[in-house]
């Protein structure tokens, strides 16, 4: 890639080049990360960043909107086609603002939301006490069982007891499929609005490799990066009856001028996700995750929730290798493998040094890695844990990782 910045701001240019090198030479296993295409990046860096466009297509507060409206309409129609949604809002700046917009559209302060506990795979924005929504609304939580499954009868009982206004499904470290039909039934039974946060699996849904939640939930939120491989951003899909409340909550409720450069970039990513090649990609993401599962199991690693149905694995690394999550993450950082420490259900350790590590396959699959490479990655990871006190061995694994990554260039191939 060529940077004009090289001359105008060499310090920033240097750091961008260094980050590009880190991404090219490192094995990216953080399950919420991916490599956006050069086309997605080009749209993101386009002149749409210069434009103010408060409002929605055809109803803006500033002039000069003919191109902005066309871009936003394209993003909306592509997103609706991709997921089969009745209504879409592409303006949320990211996943947290998208979820906050839904809460503020549908709830009064003090109203109850029933969502999954963070340690059992939920997400901070699903009502963790440290977040703003938790200070405004009342969050109740359901947990997973010892075997990693959700007990829907138990969930039904909790829902009947706490009478949520919103029944929330979705996760950031839960690795199993959930029963959409059961959620829908429970929501209907207790008169709740059903919400699914599909941020982690949106790309898999778009690629038809994972069940589509749209028909089951009143509202679906997502980020557009992660497995969907777009720019960093958020999106809300919903039934028509909620459209007006959602749109009002996003603007003017929570946000000002939408980031139309980001929306242009989302439109490009949705266009890419509509191509047949994206289906091949999404399928391979899951195939790769299943190979990781198999290889880790072969080496007697303890997989939380018993394994995976998606792109992501959660490993109890204390039980597996006697390391804490932070120790494991730090060792792998040394050899150029990036993943994240993560809490596990009923974790006795804190979030800064929990008992688990979380990893996934969206980014390495974008690079073109397949079954054979997955086996090598698990071998490198296991070797690194065994060699944690041996700097020379770690150095040699770092070289192996770099050599493998070099065979699967991300951006350099498009030179
Ligand atoms: N930070 C994201 C993740 O890693 O899952 C969720 O917001």
XYZ file of C-alpha atoms and ligand atoms in Angstrom:
422
model
C 0.000 0.000 0.000
C 1.167 3.493 -0.769
C 0.813 6.188 1.841
C 0.777 9.929 1.057
C 1.271 10.279 4.787
C 4.856 9.155 4.412
C 5.774 12.747 3.546
C 3.133 14.753 5.381
C 3.186 12.905 8.714
C 5.974 10.339 8.861
C 5.313 9.420 12.498
C 1.756 8.314 11.794
C 2.813 6.761 8.502
C 5.472 4.759 10.308
C 2.971 3.427 12.838
C 0.497 2.444 10.115
C 3.234 0.606 8.241
C 4.320 -1.083 11.476
C 0.755 -2.169 12.230
C 0.377 -3.493 8.688
C 3.510 -5.555 9.237
C 2.221 -6.823 12.586
C -1.030 -7.874 10.954
C 0.744 -9.511 8.007
C 3.312 -11.381 10.083
C 1.134 -12.338 13.029
C -1.460 -15.053 13.449
C -4.697 -13.233 14.298
C -6.923 -15.482 16.359
C -9.039 -12.912 18.197
C -12.499 -14.121 17.107
C -13.934 -10.619 16.785
C -11.215 -9.424 14.404
C -10.852 -9.757 10.662
C -9.149 -8.194 7.644
C -11.364 -5.746 5.741
C -10.793 -5.812 1.991
C -8.885 -3.017 0.213
C -12.226 -1.926 -1.322
C -13.811 -1.633 2.144
C -10.805 0.391 3.338
C -10.903 2.622 0.259
C -14.553 3.543 0.847
C -13.813 4.142 4.527
C -11.088 6.603 3.611
C -13.253 8.369 1.015
C -14.438 11.987 0.816
C -17.723 11.028 2.454
C -15.861 11.697 5.684
C -16.220 15.415 4.872
C -20.002 15.439 4.811
C -22.605 16.209 7.443
C -25.937 14.478 6.860
C -28.080 14.406 10.001
C -31.337 12.650 9.300
C -32.175 9.818 6.947
C -32.267 9.469 3.134
C -34.704 12.005 1.751
C -35.101 13.700 5.157
C -31.855 15.513 6.013
C -31.070 18.725 7.795
C -28.280 19.824 5.432
C -28.037 20.341 1.680
C -25.842 18.497 -0.799
C -27.127 15.024 0.046
C -27.657 13.443 -3.370
C -24.622 11.158 -3.125
C -24.956 10.511 0.599
C -28.586 9.464 0.156
C -27.649 7.141 -2.700
C -24.864 5.574 -0.609
C -27.018 5.103 2.482
C -29.891 3.677 0.416
C -27.481 1.194 -1.162
C -26.185 0.151 2.252
C -29.756 -0.297 3.495
C -31.007 -2.304 0.519
C -27.925 -4.546 0.511
C -28.183 -5.181 4.259
C -31.886 -6.006 4.025
C -31.242 -8.384 1.144
C -28.317 -10.001 2.918
C -30.284 -10.811 6.067
C -33.888 -10.762 4.806
C -34.839 -7.930 7.165
C -37.895 -5.680 6.935
C -36.131 -2.578 8.190
C -32.548 -1.533 8.727
C -30.603 1.316 10.302
C -26.929 1.524 9.310
C -26.067 4.630 11.313
C -25.059 3.172 14.717
C -21.398 3.876 15.259
C -20.741 0.444 16.692
C -22.277 -2.457 18.590
C -22.585 -0.762 21.981
C -24.384 2.319 20.565
C -26.632 -0.016 18.531
C -27.672 -1.892 21.664
C -28.101 1.336 23.620
C -30.321 2.679 20.820
C -32.555 -0.382 21.079
C -32.841 -0.037 24.856
C -33.628 3.644 24.639
C -36.153 3.080 21.838
C -38.131 0.486 23.739
C -37.589 0.950 27.458
C -38.375 3.443 30.167
C -35.782 3.894 32.930
C -36.077 1.011 35.358
C -37.598 -1.428 32.833
C -36.228 -4.954 32.888
C -34.039 -6.696 30.317
C -33.207 -10.373 30.655
C -29.850 -11.206 29.055
C -27.043 -13.727 29.237
C -24.494 -13.411 32.021
C -21.132 -12.041 30.827
C -19.138 -14.890 32.349
C -21.366 -17.421 30.560
C -20.706 -15.869 27.191
C -22.853 -12.710 27.158
C -21.567 -9.216 26.482
C -20.752 -6.109 28.513
C -23.485 -4.148 26.721
C -26.069 -6.723 27.767
C -26.290 -5.167 31.175
C -23.001 -5.537 32.984
C -23.147 -3.335 36.101
C -20.203 -1.188 34.933
C -22.098 0.042 31.863
C -24.402 3.050 31.444
C -27.431 0.975 30.359
C -27.196 -0.933 33.652
C -27.450 2.365 35.529
C -30.610 3.310 33.600
C -32.405 -0.002 33.107
C -32.791 -3.090 35.236
C -30.888 -6.130 33.966
C -31.514 -9.697 35.020
C -29.300 -12.534 33.846
C -29.517 -16.156 32.839
C -26.552 -18.502 32.930
C -25.434 -21.582 31.079
C -25.475 -24.994 32.720
C -22.438 -27.064 33.718
C -22.520 -28.790 30.314
C -22.485 -25.406 28.579
C -26.068 -25.596 27.340
C -28.825 -23.121 28.035
C -31.650 -24.721 30.011
C -34.681 -23.216 28.242
C -37.124 -24.400 30.879
C -35.084 -22.585 33.522
C -34.904 -19.528 31.275
C -38.674 -19.645 30.878
C -39.125 -19.724 34.651
C -36.765 -16.755 35.149
C -38.557 -14.841 32.384
C -41.946 -15.520 33.979
C -40.604 -14.313 37.302
C -38.780 -11.138 36.212
C -41.168 -10.255 33.341
C -38.620 -8.592 31.051
C -39.635 -5.948 28.558
C -36.769 -7.244 26.393
C -35.569 -10.834 26.218
C -32.019 -10.648 24.945
C -30.038 -13.391 23.243
C -26.556 -13.145 21.823
C -23.030 -13.509 23.001
C -19.378 -12.659 22.714
C -17.839 -15.861 24.008
C -20.626 -18.444 23.943
C -19.636 -20.945 21.277
C -22.809 -22.953 20.791
C -25.846 -22.336 18.640
C -28.864 -21.156 20.541
C -32.425 -22.307 20.046
C -34.030 -19.300 18.352
C -37.476 -20.903 18.435
C -37.278 -21.414 22.204
C -36.360 -17.749 22.712
C -39.243 -16.644 20.521
C -41.698 -18.817 22.400
C -40.559 -17.581 25.799
C -40.627 -13.949 24.665
C -44.175 -14.403 23.355
C -45.263 -16.156 26.537
C -44.085 -13.335 28.800
C -44.958 -10.496 26.401
C -41.329 -9.443 25.873
C -39.739 -7.955 22.784
C -37.084 -10.353 21.537
C -33.632 -9.029 20.716
C -30.680 -10.925 19.280
C -27.187 -9.448 19.207
C -25.583 -11.360 16.353
C -22.364 -9.314 16.255
C -20.086 -12.337 16.459
C -21.858 -14.505 13.916
C -23.222 -11.900 11.456
C -20.769 -12.915 8.735
C -21.614 -16.576 9.208
C -25.317 -15.742 8.933
C -24.678 -13.599 5.844
C -22.735 -16.476 4.311
C -25.558 -18.905 5.136
C -23.275 -21.065 7.237
C -25.172 -20.335 10.457
C -28.921 -20.065 11.172
C -30.457 -16.688 10.377
C -32.178 -15.202 13.464
C -34.203 -12.571 11.576
C -37.456 -14.538 11.399
C -37.374 -15.327 15.100
C -36.472 -12.012 16.720
C -38.220 -8.648 16.692
C -34.896 -6.853 16.578
C -31.367 -7.944 15.651
C -28.283 -5.829 16.321
C -24.801 -6.378 15.006
C -21.425 -4.907 14.411
C -20.257 -4.779 10.810
C -16.633 -5.710 11.424
C -15.935 -9.121 13.010
C -17.009 -12.082 10.849
C -18.930 -9.769 8.465
C -15.568 -8.268 7.455
C -16.730 -4.688 7.029
C -15.547 -1.467 8.638
C -15.889 -0.973 12.392
C -19.522 -0.023 12.895
C -22.975 -1.102 13.999
C -26.349 -1.839 12.472
C -29.895 -2.560 13.632
C -32.305 -4.813 11.724
C -35.912 -5.008 12.830
C -39.523 -5.641 12.019
C -41.382 -2.701 10.451
C -43.400 -2.040 13.599
C -40.236 -1.045 15.465
C -38.687 0.955 12.617
C -39.786 4.403 13.657
C -38.840 4.003 17.319
C -35.424 2.585 16.400
C -34.642 5.296 13.848
C -35.637 8.035 16.280
C -33.539 6.516 19.039
C -30.421 6.434 16.833
C -30.962 9.950 15.467
C -31.691 12.364 17.031
C -31.859 10.297 20.233
C -28.245 9.260 20.589
C -26.167 10.389 17.642
C -25.563 13.419 15.471
C -24.244 13.298 11.923
C -23.882 9.737 10.638
C -20.424 8.701 9.487
C -21.249 8.356 5.812
C -17.721 7.268 4.876
C -18.305 4.370 7.242
C -21.739 3.741 5.731
C -20.191 3.715 2.235
C -17.717 1.169 3.511
C -20.508 -0.908 5.086
C -22.266 -0.904 1.689
C -19.108 -2.257 0.052
C -18.786 -4.982 2.688
C -22.448 -5.985 2.273
C -21.893 -6.148 -1.484
C -18.942 -8.463 -0.892
C -20.960 -10.586 1.517
C -23.660 -11.044 -1.139
C -21.156 -12.720 -3.474
C -21.014 -16.531 -3.724
C -17.366 -16.407 -2.594
C -18.489 -15.126 0.800
C -20.539 -18.292 1.313
C -17.427 -20.334 0.683
C -15.584 -18.153 3.194
C -18.250 -18.427 5.922
C -18.408 -22.202 5.565
C -14.628 -22.477 5.795
C -14.579 -20.312 8.956
C -16.648 -22.981 10.707
C -14.765 -25.907 9.150
C -11.533 -24.354 10.422
C -12.946 -23.843 13.914
C -14.020 -27.494 14.027
C -10.479 -28.562 13.108
C -9.084 -26.411 15.913
C -11.614 -28.044 18.247
C -10.543 -31.523 17.157
C -6.825 -30.779 17.465
C -7.156 -29.180 20.902
C -9.277 -32.085 22.103
C -6.640 -34.521 20.831
C -4.172 -32.745 23.102
C -6.602 -32.949 26.040
C -7.416 -29.253 26.214
C -10.553 -28.441 28.172
C -12.995 -26.729 25.804
C -15.623 -24.688 27.601
C -19.196 -25.456 26.424
C -17.776 -28.758 25.124
C -16.636 -27.351 21.762
C -17.976 -25.012 19.110
C -20.754 -24.595 16.543
C -19.346 -21.372 15.182
C -16.072 -19.556 14.542
C -14.976 -19.405 18.163
C -13.532 -21.547 20.934
C -13.238 -20.854 24.632
C -10.590 -22.844 26.484
C -10.196 -23.306 30.228
C -6.443 -22.849 30.138
C -5.949 -23.289 33.895
C -7.418 -26.778 33.640
C -5.747 -27.470 30.280
C -2.168 -26.332 30.884
C -1.970 -24.860 34.401
C -1.623 -21.331 32.995
C -3.837 -18.345 33.692
C -5.525 -16.577 30.795
C -3.088 -13.678 30.982
C -0.041 -15.935 31.115
C -1.279 -17.851 28.081
C -2.055 -14.657 26.141
C 1.389 -13.210 26.969
C 3.235 -16.373 25.908
C 1.386 -16.432 22.593
C 2.032 -12.715 22.050
C 5.729 -13.572 22.179
C 5.399 -15.987 19.282
C 3.168 -13.726 17.185
C -0.128 -15.487 17.894
C -2.815 -13.092 19.075
C -5.870 -14.174 21.029
C -7.520 -12.888 24.166
C -7.781 -13.923 27.778
C -11.428 -14.430 28.699
C -13.578 -15.284 31.670
C -15.252 -18.669 31.662
C -18.574 -19.630 33.283
C -18.431 -19.404 37.082
C -14.833 -18.155 36.839
C -13.167 -17.760 40.220
C -10.542 -15.455 38.706
C -11.022 -11.800 37.687
C -11.367 -10.439 34.133
C -7.802 -9.027 34.068
C -6.374 -12.497 34.600
C -9.197 -14.979 34.050
C -9.128 -18.755 33.614
C -9.819 -18.821 29.907
C -8.560 -17.909 26.484
C -10.841 -17.191 23.517
C -9.830 -17.746 19.915
C -11.448 -17.949 16.509
C -11.029 -18.335 12.788
C -12.538 -15.356 10.849
C -9.229 -13.551 10.243
C -7.041 -16.551 9.428
C -9.723 -17.869 7.068
C -9.755 -14.535 5.228
C -6.014 -15.116 4.687
C -6.902 -18.368 2.938
C -5.787 -20.758 5.661
C -7.496 -24.151 5.704
C -7.504 -27.475 7.525
C -3.750 -28.144 7.247
C -2.841 -24.739 8.641
C -5.279 -25.189 11.535
C -3.356 -28.287 12.608
C -0.092 -26.352 12.456
C -1.541 -23.489 14.514
C -2.628 -25.798 17.332
C 0.823 -27.369 17.266
C 2.493 -23.946 17.535
C 0.211 -22.934 20.396
C 0.861 -26.120 22.316
C 4.607 -25.936 21.702
C 4.631 -22.342 22.946
C 2.892 -23.286 26.196
C 5.372 -26.112 26.760
C 8.301 -23.830 25.923
C 7.130 -20.859 27.979
C 10.410 -20.720 29.937
C 12.656 -21.378 26.949
C 13.414 -18.177 24.981
C 15.193 -19.974 22.127
C 12.297 -22.325 21.507
C 9.855 -19.406 21.628
C 11.989 -17.601 19.064
C 11.927 -20.613 16.805
C 8.109 -20.851 17.072
C 7.909 -17.128 16.276
C 9.827 -17.832 13.090
C 7.525 -20.733 12.176
C 4.477 -18.515 12.717
C 5.961 -15.734 10.596
C 6.914 -18.138 7.816
C 3.402 -19.594 7.724
C 1.809 -16.138 7.669
C 4.081 -15.080 4.818
C 2.576 -17.822 2.695
C -0.858 -16.233 3.186
C -0.434 -12.509 2.576
C -3.392 -10.299 3.391
C -2.823 -6.968 1.628
C 0.597 -7.364 0.122
C -0.784 -9.594 -2.626
C -2.867 -6.671 -3.958
C 0.223 -4.534 -4.632
N -14.946 -6.639 21.820
C -15.815 -7.542 21.142
C -15.318 -8.935 21.216
O -14.132 -9.114 21.203
O -16.103 -9.869 21.264
C -17.211 -7.466 21.590
O -17.602 -6.161 21.685
